[in-house]
Amino acid sequence: MINITTSDLMMVAGSFGLKMDYSVRFNLKLRDEINSEILHHAVEKTQKRYPYLSLRMFKNETDYYYESNPLPVVIHNTDSRVSLNTAESNYHIWSVSYIGDRLYLDISHGVTDGTAMYMVLATMLFYYCSERYGITDSIGIRTLEDEITPDETIDPYDLVPMLDSSKMPAVGLEPAFSLAEDTNLKPCEPLVCDIELPEKEFVDFCFANEASPGTMVCVLFARAIDSLYPQRARDIRNSYIVNARPMFGSKTHHNCVQTIRFAYLDNISELPLNKQCAAHRSITAEQSAPEYVHGAAAVSSSRIKMVKQMAPTIEAKKQAYAKMLDGGKRLFTYMVSYIGQWKQTQLSPYVLELWTHVPNANNLLTEIAAINGKIFLSVHCNFVEDDVIKAFLRQLDDNGIAYSIKSTEKVDNAYLPEPETK
């Protein structure tokens, strides 16, 4: 039995409580049509490099847990949604699909986050491109020649001392302006709109306004929502998700992120764009400082551990963690997540597109990827109307930023049903 660690536990149990498929799909367009035989070789080597991800999930009366899965990771010749942790995927929590020049990596968000998923994707692309195109440079890529260190499997949140519950601060944030509750937008099945930007032009625009690509997208969405709903009883607040490994000095594969909280208050909305961006970047720096992250981790990990102790059955855990996971919807108007620019540049020429599709845990969530001279925004929303997306595009238009809309479709991340009882 392999226990689910602290940083992953809420993601796993909470998502089952919410009946949400908590998985991520990377959708890549490669330079050429995919060679299936070479892809099989690449996936086989990737699975060997990440033995700690060869898992099958089970449940009993009290807990979810994993067992090692010796079966091969499945490669599907389709672009349809697949099911993880089922017979369709050999009961693995990740799988690969392809069709034509499209490559898809589907993986459970309950075992890893975007930064670690990029490492898996880079390994697979390296082995594919090495055989297909003769690539030999493996700098920055985890390969079979690299030692698998304990640091890859240790969850930093497991190591954080548990706080005395009487000394833990109460959750003090007021509910944010809600696109679901405070507007007339009609709910629908989760949709994703993929938008491509030229990287150099957008980055130059960001730097000229004291922003990074991630903080700029945060600010432009705040301005877009403000333009649609200027009269509000509650504040526009965003959650900006960043990698927390540098703050812990960790290489873990487990979920390891920091949530940057930013409120678009009246004193911010009245400022010019560059000052708004500077304010967001300042907050980002403050809330990314190691001491701040460690403090936030102590509180969040302690709450997760306390629920585990106090909820004796798996049903009780599902409901408690679901409440925690869903609670963020009331604290944030929208979310933005940016893993950062693709670092393995030796692979970049072979990737023409890289989209990130996720479960829509918030009513408006944007995933950002950057590779091969382009930025890819995957904007997830739960509304029939596209008012907010159009308002965001107007922000791009007003600032002279070129873009192209690639598609709007139903979210296609993998199904991840509740596991069987063993």
Coordinates of C-alpha atoms in Angstrom, one line a residue:
M1 CA 0.0 0.0 0.0
I2 CA 1.3 3.5 -1.0
N3 CA -0.3 6.2 1.1
I4 CA -1.6 9.4 -0.6
T5 CA 0.5 12.3 0.7
T6 CA -0.6 15.5 2.3
S7 CA -0.4 17.9 -0.7
D8 CA -2.3 15.4 -2.9
L9 CA -4.9 14.2 -0.4
M10 CA -7.4 17.0 -0.8
M11 CA -7.1 16.9 -4.6
V12 CA -7.9 13.2 -4.6
A13 CA -10.7 12.8 -2.0
G14 CA -12.1 16.3 -2.6
S15 CA -12.5 15.7 -6.4
F16 CA -14.3 12.4 -5.8
G17 CA -16.6 14.2 -3.4
L18 CA -17.3 16.8 -6.0
K19 CA -17.7 14.2 -8.8
M20 CA -15.0 16.0 -10.7
D21 CA -12.5 14.4 -13.1
Y22 CA -9.3 15.8 -11.6
S23 CA -6.9 15.2 -14.5
V24 CA -4.9 17.4 -16.9
R25 CA -4.6 16.9 -20.7
F26 CA -1.6 18.4 -22.6
N27 CA -2.6 18.8 -26.2
L28 CA 0.4 19.1 -28.5
K29 CA 0.6 19.7 -32.3
L30 CA 4.0 18.3 -33.4
R31 CA 5.9 19.2 -36.5
D32 CA 5.2 16.0 -38.4
E33 CA 2.7 13.1 -38.3
I34 CA 3.4 10.9 -35.3
N35 CA 5.3 7.7 -35.8
S36 CA 3.4 5.2 -33.6
E37 CA 6.3 2.7 -33.2
I38 CA 8.7 5.4 -32.1
L39 CA 6.0 6.8 -29.7
H40 CA 5.6 3.3 -28.1
H41 CA 9.4 3.2 -27.5
A42 CA 9.3 6.7 -26.0
V43 CA 6.4 5.9 -23.6
E44 CA 8.1 2.7 -22.5
K45 CA 11.3 4.5 -21.6
T46 CA 9.3 7.3 -19.9
Q47 CA 7.4 4.8 -17.7
K48 CA 10.8 3.3 -16.7
R49 CA 12.1 6.7 -15.8
Y50 CA 9.1 7.5 -13.5
P51 CA 8.4 4.2 -11.7
Y52 CA 6.8 6.2 -8.9
L53 CA 4.0 7.2 -11.3
S54 CA 3.2 3.6 -12.3
L55 CA 0.3 3.4 -9.9
R56 CA -3.2 2.0 -9.5
M57 CA -5.6 3.7 -7.1
F58 CA -7.8 1.8 -4.7
K59 CA -10.1 2.6 -1.8
N60 CA -11.2 0.9 1.4
E61 CA -13.6 1.9 4.1
T62 CA -11.3 4.6 5.5
D63 CA -8.8 5.8 2.8
Y64 CA -7.8 6.0 -0.8
Y65 CA -4.4 4.6 -1.6
Y66 CA -2.1 3.4 -4.4
E67 CA -0.4 0.1 -5.3
S68 CA 2.4 -0.3 -7.8
N69 CA 1.2 -1.1 -11.3
P70 CA 3.5 -3.2 -13.5
L71 CA 1.3 -3.1 -16.6
P72 CA 2.4 -1.0 -19.6
V73 CA 1.1 2.5 -19.9
V74 CA -1.5 2.5 -22.6
I75 CA -1.2 4.5 -25.9
H76 CA -4.5 5.3 -27.5
N77 CA -4.9 6.1 -31.2
T78 CA -7.6 8.6 -30.7
D79 CA -8.2 12.3 -29.8
S80 CA -11.3 11.4 -27.7
R81 CA -11.5 11.6 -23.9
V82 CA -10.0 8.6 -22.2
S83 CA -10.5 7.0 -18.7
L84 CA -7.7 6.8 -16.2
N85 CA -7.5 4.2 -13.4
T86 CA -9.8 1.9 -15.4
A87 CA -9.2 -1.2 -17.7
E88 CA -9.1 1.2 -20.6
S89 CA -5.8 2.6 -19.3
N90 CA -4.5 -0.6 -17.7
Y91 CA -5.5 1.0 -14.4
H92 CA -2.7 3.6 -14.7
I93 CA -3.2 7.2 -13.5
W94 CA -1.6 8.5 -16.8
S95 CA -1.8 7.6 -20.4
V96 CA -0.9 8.8 -23.9
S97 CA -3.0 9.4 -27.0
Y98 CA -2.2 10.4 -30.6
I99 CA -3.8 11.0 -33.9
G100 CA -2.1 12.5 -37.0
D101 CA 0.3 15.1 -35.7
R102 CA -1.5 15.5 -32.4
L103 CA -0.1 14.1 -29.2
Y104 CA -1.9 14.0 -25.8
L105 CA -0.7 13.3 -22.3
D106 CA -3.4 12.7 -19.8
I107 CA -2.4 12.5 -16.1
S108 CA -4.1 12.6 -12.7
H109 CA -3.7 16.0 -10.9
G110 CA -4.0 14.1 -7.7
V111 CA -0.5 12.7 -8.0
T112 CA 1.4 15.6 -9.5
D113 CA 1.1 19.2 -10.7
G114 CA 1.9 21.1 -13.8
T115 CA 5.6 21.6 -13.2
A116 CA 6.2 17.8 -12.6
M117 CA 3.9 17.0 -15.5
Y118 CA 6.2 19.1 -17.8
M119 CA 9.1 16.9 -16.6
V120 CA 7.3 13.7 -17.7
L121 CA 6.3 15.4 -21.0
A122 CA 9.8 16.5 -21.7
T123 CA 11.2 13.0 -21.1
M124 CA 8.7 11.5 -23.4
L125 CA 9.3 14.1 -26.1
F126 CA 13.1 13.7 -25.7
Y127 CA 12.9 9.9 -26.3
Y128 CA 10.5 10.4 -29.2
C129 CA 12.6 13.2 -30.9
S130 CA 15.9 11.4 -30.2
E131 CA 14.7 8.4 -32.3
R132 CA 12.7 10.4 -34.8
Y133 CA 15.0 13.3 -35.4
G134 CA 18.4 12.4 -33.8
I135 CA 18.2 14.8 -30.8
T136 CA 21.0 14.0 -28.4
D137 CA 21.0 17.0 -26.0
S138 CA 19.3 15.9 -22.7
I139 CA 20.2 18.9 -20.6
G140 CA 17.4 19.7 -18.2
I141 CA 15.5 16.5 -19.0
R142 CA 15.1 13.5 -16.7
T143 CA 16.4 10.4 -18.5
L144 CA 17.1 6.8 -17.7
E145 CA 20.7 7.8 -17.1
D146 CA 19.8 10.1 -14.2
E147 CA 19.5 8.8 -10.7
I148 CA 16.0 8.9 -9.2
T149 CA 16.7 10.8 -6.0
P150 CA 14.4 10.6 -2.9
D151 CA 13.7 14.3 -3.3
E152 CA 11.6 13.4 -6.3
T153 CA 9.2 11.4 -4.2
I154 CA 9.2 13.2 -0.9
D155 CA 6.2 15.5 -0.3
P156 CA 7.4 18.7 1.4
Y157 CA 4.0 19.2 3.0
D158 CA 4.4 15.9 4.8
L159 CA 7.4 17.3 6.6
V160 CA 5.8 20.6 7.7
P161 CA 5.1 20.4 11.5
M162 CA 1.4 20.3 12.4
L163 CA 0.1 23.4 14.1
D164 CA -1.9 23.5 17.2
S165 CA -5.5 24.0 15.9
S166 CA -6.2 26.7 18.6
K167 CA -3.3 28.8 17.1
M168 CA -4.3 28.5 13.5
P169 CA -5.7 31.7 11.9
A170 CA -9.3 31.6 10.7
V171 CA -9.9 31.9 7.0
G172 CA -10.4 35.7 6.8
L173 CA -11.1 36.5 3.2
E174 CA -14.5 37.9 2.2
P175 CA -16.4 36.2 -0.6
A176 CA -15.3 37.6 -4.0
F177 CA -17.4 38.9 -6.9
S178 CA -18.8 35.7 -8.5
L179 CA -19.5 35.3 -12.2
A180 CA -21.9 32.5 -11.2
E181 CA -23.8 34.3 -8.5
D182 CA -23.5 38.0 -9.2
T183 CA -24.3 38.1 -13.0
N184 CA -26.9 36.8 -15.3
L185 CA -24.5 34.4 -17.1
K186 CA -26.1 31.1 -17.8
P187 CA -24.2 28.0 -16.6
C188 CA -23.3 25.2 -18.9
E189 CA -20.9 22.3 -19.2
P190 CA -17.3 23.4 -18.9
L191 CA -15.9 24.9 -22.1
V192 CA -12.3 25.8 -23.1
C193 CA -11.3 28.5 -25.5
D194 CA -7.7 28.2 -26.9
I195 CA -6.1 31.5 -27.8
E196 CA -2.6 31.9 -29.3
L197 CA -0.4 34.9 -28.9
P198 CA 3.0 35.8 -30.4
E199 CA 5.5 35.4 -27.5
K200 CA 8.0 38.1 -28.2
E201 CA 5.4 40.8 -28.8
F202 CA 3.4 39.9 -25.7
V203 CA 6.5 39.6 -23.5
D204 CA 7.8 43.0 -24.7
F205 CA 4.4 44.4 -23.9
C206 CA 4.5 42.8 -20.4
F207 CA 8.0 44.1 -19.6
A208 CA 7.1 47.6 -20.8
N209 CA 4.3 47.5 -18.2
E210 CA 6.2 46.0 -15.3
A211 CA 4.5 42.6 -15.6
S212 CA 5.3 39.0 -16.3
P213 CA 3.1 37.1 -18.8
G214 CA 1.3 35.5 -15.9
T215 CA 0.6 38.7 -13.9
M216 CA -0.4 40.5 -17.1
V217 CA -3.0 37.9 -17.9
C218 CA -4.3 38.3 -14.3
V219 CA -4.6 42.0 -14.7
L220 CA -6.2 42.0 -18.1
F221 CA -8.9 39.6 -16.9
A222 CA -9.5 41.9 -13.9
R223 CA -9.9 44.8 -16.3
A224 CA -12.2 42.8 -18.6
I225 CA -14.5 41.8 -15.7
D226 CA -14.5 45.3 -14.3
S227 CA -15.5 46.7 -17.8
L228 CA -18.5 44.3 -17.8
Y229 CA -19.6 44.7 -14.2
P230 CA -18.4 48.1 -12.9
Q231 CA -21.1 48.2 -10.2
R232 CA -20.3 45.5 -7.8
A233 CA -21.1 44.7 -4.1
R234 CA -18.0 42.5 -3.9
D235 CA -14.4 42.8 -5.0
I236 CA -12.9 41.1 -8.0
R237 CA -10.2 38.7 -6.7
N238 CA -7.9 36.4 -8.5
S239 CA -5.9 33.3 -7.6
Y240 CA -2.6 33.1 -9.4
I241 CA -1.0 29.7 -9.1
V242 CA 2.8 29.5 -9.2
N243 CA 5.4 26.7 -8.6
A244 CA 6.5 26.5 -4.9
R245 CA 9.4 24.1 -5.3
P246 CA 12.1 26.9 -5.3
M247 CA 10.7 28.1 -1.9
F248 CA 11.1 24.6 -0.5
G249 CA 14.3 23.7 -2.3
S250 CA 12.4 20.6 -3.6
K251 CA 12.2 18.5 -6.8
T252 CA 9.1 16.7 -5.7
H253 CA 6.6 15.2 -8.1
H254 CA 3.7 15.9 -5.7
N255 CA 1.5 18.9 -5.9
C256 CA 3.7 21.8 -4.7
V257 CA 2.2 25.2 -5.6
Q258 CA 1.6 28.6 -4.0
T259 CA -1.6 30.6 -4.5
I260 CA -1.1 34.3 -5.0
R261 CA -4.1 36.3 -3.8
F262 CA -4.8 39.6 -5.5
A263 CA -7.7 42.0 -5.0
Y264 CA -8.6 44.4 -7.8
L265 CA -9.8 47.1 -5.4
D266 CA -11.0 50.6 -6.4
N267 CA -7.6 52.1 -5.6
I268 CA -6.1 49.6 -8.1
S269 CA -8.7 50.0 -10.8
E270 CA -8.2 53.7 -11.0
L271 CA -4.5 53.3 -11.8
P272 CA -3.0 53.1 -15.4
L273 CA -2.2 49.6 -16.7
N274 CA 1.5 49.7 -15.8
K275 CA 0.8 50.7 -12.2
Q276 CA -1.8 47.9 -11.9
C277 CA 0.7 45.4 -13.1
A278 CA 3.4 46.7 -10.8
A279 CA 0.9 46.3 -7.9
H280 CA 0.2 42.7 -8.9
R281 CA 3.8 41.9 -9.4
S282 CA 4.6 43.3 -5.9
I283 CA 2.0 41.2 -4.3
T284 CA 3.3 38.2 -6.2
A285 CA 6.8 38.8 -5.0
E286 CA 5.6 39.2 -1.4
Q287 CA 3.5 36.1 -1.4
S288 CA 6.2 34.0 -3.1
A289 CA 8.8 34.8 -0.5
P290 CA 10.0 31.5 1.2
E291 CA 8.9 32.6 4.7
Y292 CA 5.4 33.5 3.4
V293 CA 5.1 30.2 1.5
H294 CA 6.3 28.2 4.5
G295 CA 3.8 29.9 6.7
A296 CA 0.9 29.3 4.3
A297 CA 2.0 25.6 3.9
A298 CA 2.0 25.1 7.6
V299 CA -1.6 26.3 7.8
S300 CA -2.9 24.4 4.8
S301 CA -1.1 21.2 5.5
S302 CA -2.3 21.2 9.2
R303 CA -5.9 21.6 8.1
I304 CA -5.5 18.7 5.7
K305 CA -4.0 16.5 8.3
M306 CA -6.6 17.5 10.9
V307 CA -9.4 16.4 8.5
K308 CA -7.7 13.1 7.9
Q309 CA -7.6 12.5 11.7
M310 CA -11.2 13.7 12.3
A311 CA -12.9 12.0 9.4
P312 CA -12.9 8.3 10.1
T313 CA -14.6 7.0 7.0
I314 CA -13.9 7.5 3.3
E315 CA -17.3 9.1 2.9
A316 CA -16.6 11.6 5.6
K317 CA -13.2 12.4 4.0
K318 CA -14.8 12.9 0.6
Q319 CA -17.3 15.4 1.9
A320 CA -14.8 17.3 4.1
Y321 CA -12.2 17.6 1.4
A322 CA -14.8 18.5 -1.2
K323 CA -15.9 21.4 1.0
M324 CA -12.3 22.6 1.3
L325 CA -11.6 22.2 -2.5
D326 CA -14.9 23.9 -3.5
G327 CA -14.5 26.7 -1.0
G328 CA -12.0 28.5 -3.3
K329 CA -14.8 29.3 -5.7
R330 CA -16.2 31.8 -3.2
L331 CA -12.9 33.4 -2.5
F332 CA -11.8 34.0 -6.1
T333 CA -13.5 35.5 -9.1
Y334 CA -11.1 33.7 -11.5
M335 CA -7.9 31.8 -11.5
V336 CA -4.7 31.9 -13.7
S337 CA -2.0 29.2 -13.7
Y338 CA 1.4 29.6 -15.4
I339 CA 4.0 26.9 -15.2
G340 CA 6.5 29.1 -16.9
Q341 CA 8.2 29.2 -20.3
W342 CA 9.2 25.7 -21.6
K343 CA 12.8 25.2 -20.5
Q344 CA 13.9 22.3 -22.7
T345 CA 14.5 24.5 -25.7
Q346 CA 16.2 21.7 -27.7
L347 CA 12.7 20.1 -28.1
S348 CA 10.9 23.4 -28.9
P349 CA 11.3 23.3 -32.7
Y350 CA 9.3 20.1 -32.9
V351 CA 6.3 21.5 -30.9
L352 CA 4.0 23.8 -32.8
E353 CA 1.3 24.1 -30.2
L354 CA 0.9 23.2 -26.5
W355 CA -2.5 23.6 -24.9
T356 CA -3.3 22.7 -21.2
H357 CA -6.8 21.5 -20.5
V358 CA -7.9 21.0 -16.9
P359 CA -11.0 20.3 -14.9
N360 CA -12.8 23.6 -14.3
A361 CA -12.5 23.9 -10.6
N362 CA -13.4 27.6 -10.9
N363 CA -16.0 29.4 -13.1
L364 CA -13.2 31.1 -15.0
L365 CA -9.7 29.6 -15.2
T366 CA -6.8 30.3 -17.6
E367 CA -3.9 28.0 -18.2
I368 CA -0.8 29.5 -19.8
A369 CA 1.9 27.7 -21.8
A370 CA 4.8 29.2 -23.7
I371 CA 7.0 27.3 -26.3
N372 CA 8.6 27.8 -29.7
G373 CA 7.9 31.5 -29.9
K374 CA 4.2 31.4 -29.0
I375 CA 2.1 31.7 -25.9
F376 CA -1.0 29.5 -25.5
L377 CA -3.9 30.5 -23.4
S378 CA -6.5 27.9 -22.5
V379 CA -9.4 29.8 -21.0
H380 CA -11.9 27.5 -19.2
C381 CA -15.4 28.8 -18.3
N382 CA -18.8 27.4 -17.3
F383 CA -21.1 29.8 -19.1
V384 CA -23.1 29.8 -22.3
E385 CA -22.2 33.4 -23.0
D386 CA -18.7 34.3 -24.0
D387 CA -18.9 37.9 -22.7
V388 CA -15.9 37.6 -20.4
I389 CA -13.7 36.1 -23.1
K390 CA -14.7 38.8 -25.5
A391 CA -14.0 41.5 -22.9
F392 CA -10.5 40.0 -22.4
L393 CA -9.9 40.0 -26.2
R394 CA -10.9 43.6 -26.3
Q395 CA -8.1 44.3 -23.7
L396 CA -5.7 42.6 -26.1
D397 CA -7.1 44.7 -29.0
D398 CA -6.9 47.9 -27.1
N399 CA -3.3 47.3 -26.4
G400 CA -2.3 46.2 -29.9
I401 CA -1.7 42.6 -29.0
A402 CA -2.3 40.2 -32.0
Y403 CA -4.0 36.9 -31.2
S404 CA -5.8 34.0 -32.9
I405 CA -8.6 31.9 -31.5
K406 CA -7.8 28.2 -32.3
S407 CA -11.0 26.6 -31.0
T408 CA -13.7 26.6 -28.4
E409 CA -14.9 23.2 -27.3
K410 CA -16.0 21.1 -24.4
V411 CA -13.2 20.3 -21.9
D412 CA -11.6 17.0 -22.9
N413 CA -9.4 16.1 -19.9
A414 CA -9.5 12.4 -19.0
Y415 CA -12.2 10.8 -17.0
L416 CA -11.0 9.8 -13.6
P417 CA -13.8 7.8 -11.8
E418 CA -13.7 6.8 -8.2
P419 CA -11.5 3.7 -7.7
E420 CA -12.7 0.2 -6.9
T421 CA -12.7 -1.2 -3.3
K422 CA -10.1 -3.9 -2.8

